[in-house]
Amino acid sequence: MNSFTKDVLAGMKILQLQCSEKQKNKILKLYPMAKFDSSTTKSIELLPAKVKEDLFNLIIRRKSLDIIKEFLKIQGDNNDPKIHHSS
């Protein structure tokens, strides 16, 4: 997992995920509280903690940082009104 991390301020490490413009726009639409910082970090910020946890868990399961497509598919399936969840 260390090979996936990037060192930033004061020894803090980040997992830097890449996404296309289209994927970025889908994420921002799904999570309107999130913002894209186009001036400094070029990153999506202010995602809910649960979303960050879901992304992290996908990285762990897949042992890869290339998980955005799968993440968006899962989110789309979870938000699809045609899918009925039984109680």
Short mmCIF file of C-alpha atoms in Angstrom, two decimals:
data_model
loop_
_atom_site.label_atom_id
_atom_site.label_comp_id
_atom_site.label_asym_id
_atom_site.label_seq_id
_atom_site.Cartn_x
_atom_site.Cartn_y
_atom_site.Cartn_z
CA MET A 1 0.00 0.00 0.00
CA ASN A 2 2.96 2.31 0.60
CA SER A 3 3.64 2.35 -3.14
CA PHE A 4 0.22 3.95 -3.66
CA THR A 5 0.71 6.82 -1.23
CA LYS A 6 2.10 10.26 -1.85
CA ASP A 7 3.81 12.27 0.90
CA VAL A 8 2.38 15.73 1.56
CA LEU A 9 2.50 18.15 4.50
CA ALA A 10 4.07 17.07 7.80
CA GLY A 11 4.39 13.40 6.86
CA MET A 12 0.72 13.06 5.96
CA LYS A 13 0.16 10.61 3.12
CA ILE A 14 -2.56 10.70 0.49
CA LEU A 15 -3.91 8.27 -2.06
CA GLN A 16 -4.12 10.20 -5.32
CA LEU A 17 -6.82 8.86 -7.64
CA GLN A 18 -7.01 9.86 -11.29
CA CYS A 19 -10.29 10.46 -13.09
CA SER A 20 -11.43 11.85 -16.39
CA GLU A 21 -13.28 15.13 -16.75
CA LYS A 22 -16.51 13.17 -17.29
CA GLN A 23 -15.92 11.10 -14.13
CA LYS A 24 -15.11 14.25 -12.16
CA ASN A 25 -18.38 15.85 -13.27
CA LYS A 26 -20.35 12.72 -12.31
CA ILE A 27 -18.81 12.73 -8.83
CA LEU A 28 -19.58 16.43 -8.38
CA LYS A 29 -23.16 15.83 -9.51
CA LEU A 30 -23.59 12.89 -7.11
CA TYR A 31 -22.13 14.88 -4.19
CA PRO A 32 -23.13 18.56 -4.59
CA MET A 33 -21.33 19.51 -1.36
CA ALA A 34 -18.02 18.54 -2.98
CA LYS A 35 -15.95 21.10 -4.86
CA PHE A 36 -13.21 20.91 -7.47
CA ASP A 37 -10.16 23.01 -6.60
CA SER A 38 -9.03 24.11 -10.04
CA SER A 39 -6.54 26.69 -8.82
CA THR A 40 -4.16 24.80 -6.53
CA THR A 41 -4.57 21.08 -5.87
CA LYS A 42 -6.60 20.17 -8.98
CA SER A 43 -8.56 17.80 -6.76
CA ILE A 44 -12.09 17.06 -5.62
CA GLU A 45 -12.51 18.24 -2.06
CA LEU A 46 -15.17 18.09 0.65
CA LEU A 47 -16.44 14.61 -0.17
CA PRO A 48 -18.44 13.10 2.70
CA ALA A 49 -16.46 10.83 5.04
CA LYS A 50 -18.56 7.81 3.98
CA VAL A 51 -17.62 8.36 0.33
CA LYS A 52 -13.92 8.58 1.21
CA GLU A 53 -14.28 5.38 3.22
CA ASP A 54 -16.00 3.64 0.29
CA LEU A 55 -13.23 4.76 -2.08
CA PHE A 56 -10.56 3.56 0.37
CA ASN A 57 -12.26 0.17 0.79
CA LEU A 58 -12.40 -0.28 -3.00
CA ILE A 59 -8.67 0.50 -3.23
CA ILE A 60 -7.96 -2.11 -0.56
CA ARG A 61 -10.16 -4.76 -2.20
CA ARG A 62 -8.81 -4.17 -5.72
CA LYS A 63 -5.21 -3.43 -4.63
CA SER A 64 -5.29 -0.65 -7.20
CA LEU A 65 -5.87 3.10 -7.44
CA ASP A 66 -7.79 2.59 -10.69
CA ILE A 67 -11.22 2.28 -9.05
CA ILE A 68 -13.18 5.39 -10.09
CA LYS A 69 -15.08 3.65 -12.93
CA GLU A 70 -16.17 0.85 -10.57
CA PHE A 71 -17.01 3.34 -7.81
CA LEU A 72 -19.28 5.33 -10.14
CA LYS A 73 -20.97 2.16 -11.37
CA ILE A 74 -21.72 1.14 -7.78
CA GLN A 75 -23.01 4.64 -6.97
CA GLY A 76 -25.15 4.65 -10.11
CA ASP A 77 -26.65 1.27 -9.21
CA ASN A 78 -27.37 2.49 -5.68
CA ASN A 79 -29.13 5.61 -7.00
CA ASP A 80 -31.05 3.96 -9.85
CA PRO A 81 -34.81 4.26 -9.16
CA LYS A 82 -35.42 1.13 -11.29
CA ILE A 83 -33.56 -0.98 -8.74
CA HIS A 84 -35.81 -2.04 -5.91
CA HIS A 85 -34.25 -2.99 -2.61
CA SER A 86 -36.20 -5.50 -0.58
CA SER A 87 -36.70 -4.77 3.09
#
